[in-house]
PDB file of C-alpha atoms in Angstrom:
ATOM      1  CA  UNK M   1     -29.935  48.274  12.734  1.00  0.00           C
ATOM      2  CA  UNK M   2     -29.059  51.963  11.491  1.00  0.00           C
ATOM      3  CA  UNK M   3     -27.700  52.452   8.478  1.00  0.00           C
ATOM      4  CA  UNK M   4     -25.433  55.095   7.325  1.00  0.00           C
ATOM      5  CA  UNK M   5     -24.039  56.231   3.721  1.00  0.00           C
ATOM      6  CA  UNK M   6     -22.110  58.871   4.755  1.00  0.00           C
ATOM      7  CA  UNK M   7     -19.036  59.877   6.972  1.00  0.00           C
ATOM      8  CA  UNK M   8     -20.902  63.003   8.079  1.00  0.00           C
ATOM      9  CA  UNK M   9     -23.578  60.751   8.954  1.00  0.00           C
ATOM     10  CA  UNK M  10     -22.229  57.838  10.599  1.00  0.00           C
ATOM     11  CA  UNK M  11     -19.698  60.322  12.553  1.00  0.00           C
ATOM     12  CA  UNK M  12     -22.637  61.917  14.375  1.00  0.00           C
ATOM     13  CA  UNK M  13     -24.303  58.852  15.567  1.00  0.00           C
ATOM     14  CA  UNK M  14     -20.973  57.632  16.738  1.00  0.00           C
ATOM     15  CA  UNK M  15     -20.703  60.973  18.784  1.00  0.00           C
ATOM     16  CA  UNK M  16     -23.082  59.706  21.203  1.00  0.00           C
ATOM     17  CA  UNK M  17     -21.916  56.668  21.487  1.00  0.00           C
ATOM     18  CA  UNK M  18     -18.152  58.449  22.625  1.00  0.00           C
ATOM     19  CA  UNK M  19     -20.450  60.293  25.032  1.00  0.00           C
ATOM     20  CA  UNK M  20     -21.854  57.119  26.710  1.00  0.00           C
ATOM     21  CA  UNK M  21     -18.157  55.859  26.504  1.00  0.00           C
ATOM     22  CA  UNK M  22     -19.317  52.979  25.239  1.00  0.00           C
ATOM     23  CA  UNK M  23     -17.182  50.023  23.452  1.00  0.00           C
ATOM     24  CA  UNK M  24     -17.063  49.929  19.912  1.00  0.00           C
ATOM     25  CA  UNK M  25     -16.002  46.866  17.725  1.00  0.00           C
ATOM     26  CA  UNK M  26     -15.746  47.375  14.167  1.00  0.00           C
ATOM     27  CA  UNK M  27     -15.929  44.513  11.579  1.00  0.00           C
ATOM     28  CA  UNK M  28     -15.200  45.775   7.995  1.00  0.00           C
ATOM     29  CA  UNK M  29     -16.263  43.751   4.978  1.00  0.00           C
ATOM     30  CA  UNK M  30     -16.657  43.813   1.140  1.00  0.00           C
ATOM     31  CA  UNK M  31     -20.126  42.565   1.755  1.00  0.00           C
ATOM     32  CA  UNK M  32     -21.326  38.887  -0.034  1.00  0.00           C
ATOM     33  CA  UNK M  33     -21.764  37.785   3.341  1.00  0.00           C
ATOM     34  CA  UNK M  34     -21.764  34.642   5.119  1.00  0.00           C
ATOM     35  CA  UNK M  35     -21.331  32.410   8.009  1.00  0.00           C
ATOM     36  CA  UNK M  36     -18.096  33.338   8.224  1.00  0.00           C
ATOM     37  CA  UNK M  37     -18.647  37.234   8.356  1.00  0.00           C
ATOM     38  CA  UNK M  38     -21.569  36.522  10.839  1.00  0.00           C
ATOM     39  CA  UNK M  39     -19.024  34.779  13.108  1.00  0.00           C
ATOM     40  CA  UNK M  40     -17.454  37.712  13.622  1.00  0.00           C
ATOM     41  CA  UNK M  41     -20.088  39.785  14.624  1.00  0.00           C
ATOM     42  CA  UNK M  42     -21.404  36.989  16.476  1.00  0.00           C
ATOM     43  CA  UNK M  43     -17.545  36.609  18.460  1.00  0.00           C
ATOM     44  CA  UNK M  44     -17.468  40.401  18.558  1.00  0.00           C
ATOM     45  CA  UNK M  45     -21.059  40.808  20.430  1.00  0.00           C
ATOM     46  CA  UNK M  46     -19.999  39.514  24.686  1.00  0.00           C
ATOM     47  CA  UNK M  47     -16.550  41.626  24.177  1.00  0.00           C
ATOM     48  CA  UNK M  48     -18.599  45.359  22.994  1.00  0.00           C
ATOM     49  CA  UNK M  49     -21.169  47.517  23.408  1.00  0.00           C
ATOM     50  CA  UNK M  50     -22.075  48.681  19.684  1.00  0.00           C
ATOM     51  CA  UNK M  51     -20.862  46.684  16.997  1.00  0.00           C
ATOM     52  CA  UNK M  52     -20.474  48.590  13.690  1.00  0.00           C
ATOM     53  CA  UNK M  53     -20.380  46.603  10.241  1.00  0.00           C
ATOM     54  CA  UNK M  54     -18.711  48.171   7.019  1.00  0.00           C
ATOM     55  CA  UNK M  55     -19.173  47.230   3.704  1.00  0.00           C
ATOM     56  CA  UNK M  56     -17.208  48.920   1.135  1.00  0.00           C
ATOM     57  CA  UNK M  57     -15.986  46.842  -2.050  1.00  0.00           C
ATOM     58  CA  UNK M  58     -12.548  48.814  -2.120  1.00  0.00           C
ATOM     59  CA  UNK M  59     -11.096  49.354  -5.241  1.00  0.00           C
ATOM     60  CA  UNK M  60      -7.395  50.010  -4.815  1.00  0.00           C
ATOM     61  CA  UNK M  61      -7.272  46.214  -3.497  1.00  0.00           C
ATOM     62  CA  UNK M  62      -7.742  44.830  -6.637  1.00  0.00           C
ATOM     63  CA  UNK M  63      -5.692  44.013  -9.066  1.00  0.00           C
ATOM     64  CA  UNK M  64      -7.555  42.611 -11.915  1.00  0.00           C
ATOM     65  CA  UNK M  65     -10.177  44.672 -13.238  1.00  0.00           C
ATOM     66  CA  UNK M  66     -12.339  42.170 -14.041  1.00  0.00           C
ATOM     67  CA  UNK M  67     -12.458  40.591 -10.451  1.00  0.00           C
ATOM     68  CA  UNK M  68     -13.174  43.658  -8.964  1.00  0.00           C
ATOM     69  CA  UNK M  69     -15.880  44.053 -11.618  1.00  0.00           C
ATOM     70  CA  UNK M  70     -17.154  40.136 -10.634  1.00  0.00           C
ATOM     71  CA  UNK M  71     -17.182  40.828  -7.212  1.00  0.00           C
ATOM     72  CA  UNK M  72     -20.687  40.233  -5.883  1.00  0.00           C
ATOM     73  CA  UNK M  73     -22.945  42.427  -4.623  1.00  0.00           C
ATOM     74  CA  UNK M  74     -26.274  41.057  -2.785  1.00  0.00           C
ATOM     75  CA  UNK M  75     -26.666  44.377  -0.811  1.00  0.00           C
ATOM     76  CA  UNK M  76     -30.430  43.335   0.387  1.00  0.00           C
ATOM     77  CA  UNK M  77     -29.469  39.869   1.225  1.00  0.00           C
ATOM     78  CA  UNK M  78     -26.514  41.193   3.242  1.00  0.00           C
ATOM     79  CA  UNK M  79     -28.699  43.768   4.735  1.00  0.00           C
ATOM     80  CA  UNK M  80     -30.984  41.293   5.765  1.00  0.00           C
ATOM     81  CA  UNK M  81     -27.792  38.772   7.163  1.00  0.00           C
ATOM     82  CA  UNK M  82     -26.525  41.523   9.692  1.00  0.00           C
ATOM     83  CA  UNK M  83     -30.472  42.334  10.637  1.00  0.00           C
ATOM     84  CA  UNK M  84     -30.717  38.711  11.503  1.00  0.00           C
ATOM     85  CA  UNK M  85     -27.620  38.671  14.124  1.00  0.00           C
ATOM     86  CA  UNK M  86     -28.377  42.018  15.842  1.00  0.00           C
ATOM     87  CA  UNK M  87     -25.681  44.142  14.426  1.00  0.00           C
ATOM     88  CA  UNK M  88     -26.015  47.315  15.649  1.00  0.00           C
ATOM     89  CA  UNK M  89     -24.878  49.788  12.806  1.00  0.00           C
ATOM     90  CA  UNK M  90     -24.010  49.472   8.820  1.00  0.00           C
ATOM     91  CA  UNK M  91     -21.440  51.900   7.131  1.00  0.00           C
ATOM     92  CA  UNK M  92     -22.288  51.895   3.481  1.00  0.00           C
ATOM     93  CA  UNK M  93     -20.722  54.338   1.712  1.00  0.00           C
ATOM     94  CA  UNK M  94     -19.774  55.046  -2.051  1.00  0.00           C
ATOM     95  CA  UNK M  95     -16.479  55.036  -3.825  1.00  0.00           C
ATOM     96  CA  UNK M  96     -16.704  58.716  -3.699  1.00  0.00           C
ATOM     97  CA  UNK M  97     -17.549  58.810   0.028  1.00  0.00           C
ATOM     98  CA  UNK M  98     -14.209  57.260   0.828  1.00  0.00           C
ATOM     99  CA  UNK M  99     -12.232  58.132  -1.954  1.00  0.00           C
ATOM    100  CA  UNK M 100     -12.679  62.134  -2.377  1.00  0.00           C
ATOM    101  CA  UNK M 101     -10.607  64.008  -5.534  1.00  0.00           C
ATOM    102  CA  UNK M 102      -7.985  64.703  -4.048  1.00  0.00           C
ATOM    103  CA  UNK M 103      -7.146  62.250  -1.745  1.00  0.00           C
ATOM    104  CA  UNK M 104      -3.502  62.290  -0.741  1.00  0.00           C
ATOM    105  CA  UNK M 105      -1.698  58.934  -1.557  1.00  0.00           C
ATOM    106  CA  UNK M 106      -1.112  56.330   0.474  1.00  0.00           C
ATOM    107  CA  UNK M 107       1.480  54.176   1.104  1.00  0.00           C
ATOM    108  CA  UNK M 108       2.940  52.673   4.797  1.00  0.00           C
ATOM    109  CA  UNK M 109       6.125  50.480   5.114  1.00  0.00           C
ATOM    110  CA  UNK M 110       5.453  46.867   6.003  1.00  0.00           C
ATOM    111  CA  UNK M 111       8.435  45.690   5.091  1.00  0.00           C
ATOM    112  CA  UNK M 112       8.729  42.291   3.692  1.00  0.00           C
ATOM    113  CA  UNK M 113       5.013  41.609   4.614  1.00  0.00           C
ATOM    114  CA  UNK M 114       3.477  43.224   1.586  1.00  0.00           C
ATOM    115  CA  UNK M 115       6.144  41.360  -0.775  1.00  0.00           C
ATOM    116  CA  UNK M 116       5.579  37.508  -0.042  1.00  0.00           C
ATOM    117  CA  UNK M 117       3.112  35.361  -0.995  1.00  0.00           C
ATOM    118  CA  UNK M 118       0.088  37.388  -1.620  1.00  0.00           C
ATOM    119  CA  UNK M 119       1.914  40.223  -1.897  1.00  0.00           C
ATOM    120  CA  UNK M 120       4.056  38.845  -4.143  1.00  0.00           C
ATOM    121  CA  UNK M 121       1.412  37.290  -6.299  1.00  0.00           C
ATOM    122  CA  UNK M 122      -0.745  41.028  -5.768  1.00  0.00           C
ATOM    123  CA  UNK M 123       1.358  43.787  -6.019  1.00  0.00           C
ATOM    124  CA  UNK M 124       0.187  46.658  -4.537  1.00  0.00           C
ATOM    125  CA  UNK M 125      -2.854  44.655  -2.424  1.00  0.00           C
ATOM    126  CA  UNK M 126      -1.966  45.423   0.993  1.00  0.00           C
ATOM    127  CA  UNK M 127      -1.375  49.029   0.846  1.00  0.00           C
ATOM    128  CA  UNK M 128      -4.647  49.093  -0.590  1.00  0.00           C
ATOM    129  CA  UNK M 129      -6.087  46.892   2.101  1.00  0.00           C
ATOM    130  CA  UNK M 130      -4.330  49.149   4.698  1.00  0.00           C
ATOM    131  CA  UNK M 131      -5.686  52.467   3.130  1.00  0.00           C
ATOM    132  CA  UNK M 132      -9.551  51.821   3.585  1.00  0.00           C
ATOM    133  CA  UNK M 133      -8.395  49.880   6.601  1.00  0.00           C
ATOM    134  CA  UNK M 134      -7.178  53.369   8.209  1.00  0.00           C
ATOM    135  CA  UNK M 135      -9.564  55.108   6.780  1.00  0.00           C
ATOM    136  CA  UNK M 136     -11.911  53.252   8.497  1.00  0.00           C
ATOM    137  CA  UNK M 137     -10.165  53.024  11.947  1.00  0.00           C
ATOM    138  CA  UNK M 138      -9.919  57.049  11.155  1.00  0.00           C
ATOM    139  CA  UNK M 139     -14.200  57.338  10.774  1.00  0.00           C
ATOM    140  CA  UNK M 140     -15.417  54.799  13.686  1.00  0.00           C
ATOM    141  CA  UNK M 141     -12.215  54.941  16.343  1.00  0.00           C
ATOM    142  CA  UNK M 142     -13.051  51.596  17.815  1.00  0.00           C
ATOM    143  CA  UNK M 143     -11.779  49.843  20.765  1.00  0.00           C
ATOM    144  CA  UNK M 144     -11.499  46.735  18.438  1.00  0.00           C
ATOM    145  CA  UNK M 145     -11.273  45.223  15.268  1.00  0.00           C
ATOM    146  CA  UNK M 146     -12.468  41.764  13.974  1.00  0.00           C
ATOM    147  CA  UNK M 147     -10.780  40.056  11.227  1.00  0.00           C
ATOM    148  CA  UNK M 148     -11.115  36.617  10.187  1.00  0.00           C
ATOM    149  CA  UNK M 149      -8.387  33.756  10.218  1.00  0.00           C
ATOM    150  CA  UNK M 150      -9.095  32.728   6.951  1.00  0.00           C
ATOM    151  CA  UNK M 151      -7.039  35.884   5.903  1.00  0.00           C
ATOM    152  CA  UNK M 152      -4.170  35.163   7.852  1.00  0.00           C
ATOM    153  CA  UNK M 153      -1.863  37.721   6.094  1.00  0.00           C
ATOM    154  CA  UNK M 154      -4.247  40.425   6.146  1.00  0.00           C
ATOM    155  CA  UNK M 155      -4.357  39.968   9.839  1.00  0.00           C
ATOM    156  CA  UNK M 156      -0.522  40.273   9.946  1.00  0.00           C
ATOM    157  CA  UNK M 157      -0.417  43.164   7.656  1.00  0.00           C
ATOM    158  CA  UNK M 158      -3.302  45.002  10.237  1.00  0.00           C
ATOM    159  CA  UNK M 159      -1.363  44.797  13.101  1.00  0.00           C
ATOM    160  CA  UNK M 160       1.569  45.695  11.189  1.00  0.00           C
ATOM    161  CA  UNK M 161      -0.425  49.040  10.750  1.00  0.00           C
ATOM    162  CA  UNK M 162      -1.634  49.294  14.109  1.00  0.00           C
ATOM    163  CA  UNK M 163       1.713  48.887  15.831  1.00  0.00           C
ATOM    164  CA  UNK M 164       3.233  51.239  13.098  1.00  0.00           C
ATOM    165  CA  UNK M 165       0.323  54.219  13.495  1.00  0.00           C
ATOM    166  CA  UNK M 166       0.355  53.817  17.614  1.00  0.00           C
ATOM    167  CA  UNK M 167      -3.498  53.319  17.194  1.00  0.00           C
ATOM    168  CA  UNK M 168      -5.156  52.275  20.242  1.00  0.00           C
ATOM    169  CA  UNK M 169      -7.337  49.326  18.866  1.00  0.00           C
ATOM    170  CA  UNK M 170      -6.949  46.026  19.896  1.00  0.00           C
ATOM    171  CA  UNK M 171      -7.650  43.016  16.997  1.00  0.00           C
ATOM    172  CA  UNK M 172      -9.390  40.387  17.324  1.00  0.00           C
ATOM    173  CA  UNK M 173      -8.955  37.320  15.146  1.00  0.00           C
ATOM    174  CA  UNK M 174     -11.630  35.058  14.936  1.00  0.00           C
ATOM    175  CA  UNK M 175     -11.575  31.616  13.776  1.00  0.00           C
ATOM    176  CA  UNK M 176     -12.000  30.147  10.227  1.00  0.00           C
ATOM    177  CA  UNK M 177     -15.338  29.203   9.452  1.00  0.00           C
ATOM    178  CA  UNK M 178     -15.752  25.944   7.328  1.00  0.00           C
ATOM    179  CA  UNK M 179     -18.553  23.817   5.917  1.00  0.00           C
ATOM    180  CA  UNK M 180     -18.999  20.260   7.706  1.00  0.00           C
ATOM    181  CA  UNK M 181     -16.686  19.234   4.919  1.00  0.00           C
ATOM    182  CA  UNK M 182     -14.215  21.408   5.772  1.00  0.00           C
ATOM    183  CA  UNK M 183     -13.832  23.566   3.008  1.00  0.00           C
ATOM    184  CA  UNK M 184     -13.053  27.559   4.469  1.00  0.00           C
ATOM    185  CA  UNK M 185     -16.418  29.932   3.864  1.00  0.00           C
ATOM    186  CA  UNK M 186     -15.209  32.244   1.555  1.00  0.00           C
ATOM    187  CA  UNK M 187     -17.514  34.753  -0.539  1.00  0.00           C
ATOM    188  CA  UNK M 188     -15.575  33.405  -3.936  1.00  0.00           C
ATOM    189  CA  UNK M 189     -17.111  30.398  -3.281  1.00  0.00           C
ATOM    190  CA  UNK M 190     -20.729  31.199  -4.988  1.00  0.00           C
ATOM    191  CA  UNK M 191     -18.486  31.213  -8.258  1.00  0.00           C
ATOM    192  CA  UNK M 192     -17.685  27.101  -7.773  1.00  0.00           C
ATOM    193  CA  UNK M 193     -19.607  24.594  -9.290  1.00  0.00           C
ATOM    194  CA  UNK M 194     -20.580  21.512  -6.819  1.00  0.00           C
ATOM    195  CA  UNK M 195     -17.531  19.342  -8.022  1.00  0.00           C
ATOM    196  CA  UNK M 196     -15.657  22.430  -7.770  1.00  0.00           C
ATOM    197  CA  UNK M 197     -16.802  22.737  -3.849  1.00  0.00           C
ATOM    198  CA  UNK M 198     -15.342  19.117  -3.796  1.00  0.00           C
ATOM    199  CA  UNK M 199     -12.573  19.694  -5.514  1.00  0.00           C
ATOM    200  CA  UNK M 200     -11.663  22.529  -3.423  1.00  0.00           C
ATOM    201  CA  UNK M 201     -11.273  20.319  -0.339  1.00  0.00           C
ATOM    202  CA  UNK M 202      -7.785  19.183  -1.297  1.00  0.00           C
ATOM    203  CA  UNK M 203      -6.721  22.616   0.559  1.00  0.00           C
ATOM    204  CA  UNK M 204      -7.758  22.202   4.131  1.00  0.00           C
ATOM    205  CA  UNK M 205      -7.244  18.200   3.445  1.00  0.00           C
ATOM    206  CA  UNK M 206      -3.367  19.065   3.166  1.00  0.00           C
ATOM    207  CA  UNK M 207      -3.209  21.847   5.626  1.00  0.00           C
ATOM    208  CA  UNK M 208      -4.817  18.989   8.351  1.00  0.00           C
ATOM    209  CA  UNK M 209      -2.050  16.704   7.234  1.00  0.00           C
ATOM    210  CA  UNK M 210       0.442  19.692   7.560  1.00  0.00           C
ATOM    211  CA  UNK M 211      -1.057  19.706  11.488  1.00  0.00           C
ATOM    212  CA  UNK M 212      -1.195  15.989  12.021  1.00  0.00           C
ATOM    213  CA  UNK M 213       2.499  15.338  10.934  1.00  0.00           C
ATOM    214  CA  UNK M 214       4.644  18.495  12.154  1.00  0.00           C
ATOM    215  CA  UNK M 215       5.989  16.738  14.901  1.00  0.00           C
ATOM    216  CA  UNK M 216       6.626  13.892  12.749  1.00  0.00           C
ATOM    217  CA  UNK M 217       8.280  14.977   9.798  1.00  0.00           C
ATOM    218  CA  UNK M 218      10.580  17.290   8.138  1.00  0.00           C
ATOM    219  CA  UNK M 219       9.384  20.675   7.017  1.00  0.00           C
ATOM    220  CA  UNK M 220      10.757  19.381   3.450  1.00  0.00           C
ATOM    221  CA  UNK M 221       9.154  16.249   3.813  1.00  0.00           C
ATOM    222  CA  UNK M 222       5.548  17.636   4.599  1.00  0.00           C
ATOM    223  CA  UNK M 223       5.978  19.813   1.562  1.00  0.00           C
ATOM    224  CA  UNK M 224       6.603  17.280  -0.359  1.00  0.00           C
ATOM    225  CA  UNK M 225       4.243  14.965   0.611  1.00  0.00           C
ATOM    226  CA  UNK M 226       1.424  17.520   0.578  1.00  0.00           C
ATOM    227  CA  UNK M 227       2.414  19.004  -3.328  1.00  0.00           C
ATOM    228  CA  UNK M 228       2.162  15.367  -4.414  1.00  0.00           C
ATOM    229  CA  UNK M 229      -1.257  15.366  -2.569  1.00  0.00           C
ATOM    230  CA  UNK M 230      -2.426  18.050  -4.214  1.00  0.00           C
ATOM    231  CA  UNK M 231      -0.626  16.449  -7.751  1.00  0.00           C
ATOM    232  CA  UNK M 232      -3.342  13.670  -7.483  1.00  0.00           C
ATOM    233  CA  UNK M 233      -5.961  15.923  -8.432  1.00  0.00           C
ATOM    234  CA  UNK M 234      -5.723  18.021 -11.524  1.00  0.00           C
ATOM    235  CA  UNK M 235      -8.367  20.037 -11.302  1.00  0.00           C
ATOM    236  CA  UNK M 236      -6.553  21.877  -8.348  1.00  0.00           C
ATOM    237  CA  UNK M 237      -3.526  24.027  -9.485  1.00  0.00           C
ATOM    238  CA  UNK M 238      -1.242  25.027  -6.901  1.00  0.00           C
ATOM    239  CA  UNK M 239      -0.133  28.627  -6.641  1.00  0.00           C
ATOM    240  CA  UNK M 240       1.831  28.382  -3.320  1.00  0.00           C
ATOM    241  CA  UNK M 241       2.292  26.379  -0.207  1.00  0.00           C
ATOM    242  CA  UNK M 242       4.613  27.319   2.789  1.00  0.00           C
ATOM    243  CA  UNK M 243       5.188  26.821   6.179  1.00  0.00           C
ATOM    244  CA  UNK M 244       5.486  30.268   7.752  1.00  0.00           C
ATOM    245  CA  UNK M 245       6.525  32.035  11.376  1.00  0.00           C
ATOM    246  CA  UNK M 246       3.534  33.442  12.411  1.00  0.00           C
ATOM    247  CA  UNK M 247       4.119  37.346  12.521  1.00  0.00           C
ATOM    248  CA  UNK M 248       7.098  37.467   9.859  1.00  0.00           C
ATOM    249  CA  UNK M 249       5.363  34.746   7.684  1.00  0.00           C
ATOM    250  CA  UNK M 250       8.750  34.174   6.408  1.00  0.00           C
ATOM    251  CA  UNK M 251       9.087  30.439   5.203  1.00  0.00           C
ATOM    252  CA  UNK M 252      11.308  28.245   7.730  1.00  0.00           C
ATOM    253  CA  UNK M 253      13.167  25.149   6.781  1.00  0.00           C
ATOM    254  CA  UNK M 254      12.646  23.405  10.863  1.00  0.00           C
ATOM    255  CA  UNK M 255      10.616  23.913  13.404  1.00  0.00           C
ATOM    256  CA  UNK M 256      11.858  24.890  16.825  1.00  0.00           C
ATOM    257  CA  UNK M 257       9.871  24.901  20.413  1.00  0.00           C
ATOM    258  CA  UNK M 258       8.497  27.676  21.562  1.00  0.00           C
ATOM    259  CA  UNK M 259       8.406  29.052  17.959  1.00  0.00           C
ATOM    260  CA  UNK M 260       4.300  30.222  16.245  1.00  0.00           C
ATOM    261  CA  UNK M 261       3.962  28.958  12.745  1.00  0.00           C
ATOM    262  CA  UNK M 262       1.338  28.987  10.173  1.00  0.00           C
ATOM    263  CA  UNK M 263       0.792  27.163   6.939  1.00  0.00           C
ATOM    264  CA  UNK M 264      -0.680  28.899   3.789  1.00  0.00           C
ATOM    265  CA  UNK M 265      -1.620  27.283   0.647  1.00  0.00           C
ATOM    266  CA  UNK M 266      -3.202  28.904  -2.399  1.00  0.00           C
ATOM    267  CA  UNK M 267      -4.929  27.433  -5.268  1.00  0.00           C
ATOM    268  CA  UNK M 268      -6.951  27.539  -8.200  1.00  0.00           C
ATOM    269  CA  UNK M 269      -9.843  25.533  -8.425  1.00  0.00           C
ATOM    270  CA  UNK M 270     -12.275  26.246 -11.913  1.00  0.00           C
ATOM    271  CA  UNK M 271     -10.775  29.852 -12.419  1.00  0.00           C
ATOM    272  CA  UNK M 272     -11.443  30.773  -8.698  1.00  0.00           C
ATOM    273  CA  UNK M 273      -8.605  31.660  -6.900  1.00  0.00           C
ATOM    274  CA  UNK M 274      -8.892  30.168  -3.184  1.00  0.00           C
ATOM    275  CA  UNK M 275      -6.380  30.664   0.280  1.00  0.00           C
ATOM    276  CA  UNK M 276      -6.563  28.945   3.638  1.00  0.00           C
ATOM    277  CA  UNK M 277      -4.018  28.687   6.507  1.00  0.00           C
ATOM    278  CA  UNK M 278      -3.844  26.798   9.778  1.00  0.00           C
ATOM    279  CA  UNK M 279      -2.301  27.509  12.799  1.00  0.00           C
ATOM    280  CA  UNK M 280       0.243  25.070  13.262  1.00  0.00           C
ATOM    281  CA  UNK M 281       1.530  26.071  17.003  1.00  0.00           C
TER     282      UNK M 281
END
């Protein structure tokens, strides 16, 4: 695996790569890898030629100071994560690598996308998600994109940016990665305690119920049902839960045939802030 800390850098290696017109799949991260992030690469590697791996812990997406501060960084261990699944190239680059004085602002409309739910409860997230996001398309120019599932709004908000910029990249969304209990892999994760882990399983337990009983019940019903699930254990506190359309994400009071929808639930769980979604058609 080659790595590269600069633009200048990683720009001339992907010259040749142009030359050989070969595919190019690129799967940005904030690094803190896991099985999840490996899944990507690993779904990414029959559909390219070179896959190339970014991770940049990107300021302008936070919104607390502090988390952005928290936010791990095993560099070696991550290193040695993407070494062990044959990616092909790293892009590792500084705050001041992407983010030279001067750097015009950024903002692109995504209309009611960057206003619910996350966006709602993280003002300002997804434009910053979207900036390093286009910066990045910008550097590599790949064929294709992996994103995980897991951030199902991110996904939305990416595509949102793709159709909006004409860019020629096509995403793929890979599935959620969970542990045999069924808890989603997520990099905030290291911060729970064992009974945390546990206690952390109320989310995809409602979300399966969500699944199991669309066809059953009301939309009002199931959101019922599944706040009083989540009631039962107090260690869990609820930020929001919501049955979506899939591209809009705007909440829907029935369901109707032929329709996409999505449920997303977010919750605290010992002062870690956790999201998960399923697909529910």
């Amino acid at each position: 695996m080659k790595i590269f800390r600069t633009k200048g850098e990683l720009q001339a290696a992907l010259q040749d790569i142009r030359q050989e017109e070969k595919t190019k799949t690129l799967v940005p991260t904030m690094g803190a890898l896991h099985e999840g992030h490996l899944s990507l690469i690993e779904y990414a590697k029959p559909r390219t030629d070179i896959i190339v791996c970014s991770i940049f812990v990107n300021p302008t997406q936070f919104n607390d100071p502090k988390d952005l501060e928290n936010y791990p960084r095993p560099i070696e261990k991550d290193i040695a994560l993407l070494e062990s699944v044959d990616c092909d190239i790293l892009f590792l680059p500084s705050v001041e690598e992407m983010y030279p004085e001067n750097d015009p602002e950024w903002h692109i409309d995504l209309g009611n996308l960057d206003k619910i739910w996350e966006g709602e409860h993280r003002p300002g997230h997804f434009q910053g998600v979207t900036q390093i996001v286009y910066k990045l398309f910008s550097l590599v120019e790949p064929d294709q994109a992996c994103f995980g599932q897991k951030d199902f709004q991110q996904v939305m908000v990416i595509q949102r940016m793709i159709d909006i910029k004409e860019l020629p990249i096509h995403l793929l969304i890979c599935p959620t990665v969970r542990s045999e209990e069924g808890l989603a892999l997520s990099s905030r994760n290291a911060r729970l305690s064992e009974q945390g882990k546990a206690d952390a399983l109320t989310l995809s337990k409602v979300l399966r119920f969500i699944k199991a009983n669309i066809k059953k019940r009301s939309v009002a019903e199931l959101l019922a049902e599944s706040k009083d699930m989540i009631a039962e254990n107090p260690a869990v506190t609820l930020e929001y839960l919501a049955i979506c359309e899939s591209s809009s994400l705007e909440p829907v009071s029935e369901i109707e045939a032929g329709k996409e929808y999505v449920a997303l639930i977010t919750a605290w769980v010992e002062n870690v802030r956790l999201i998960d979604n399923i697909i529910l058609a």
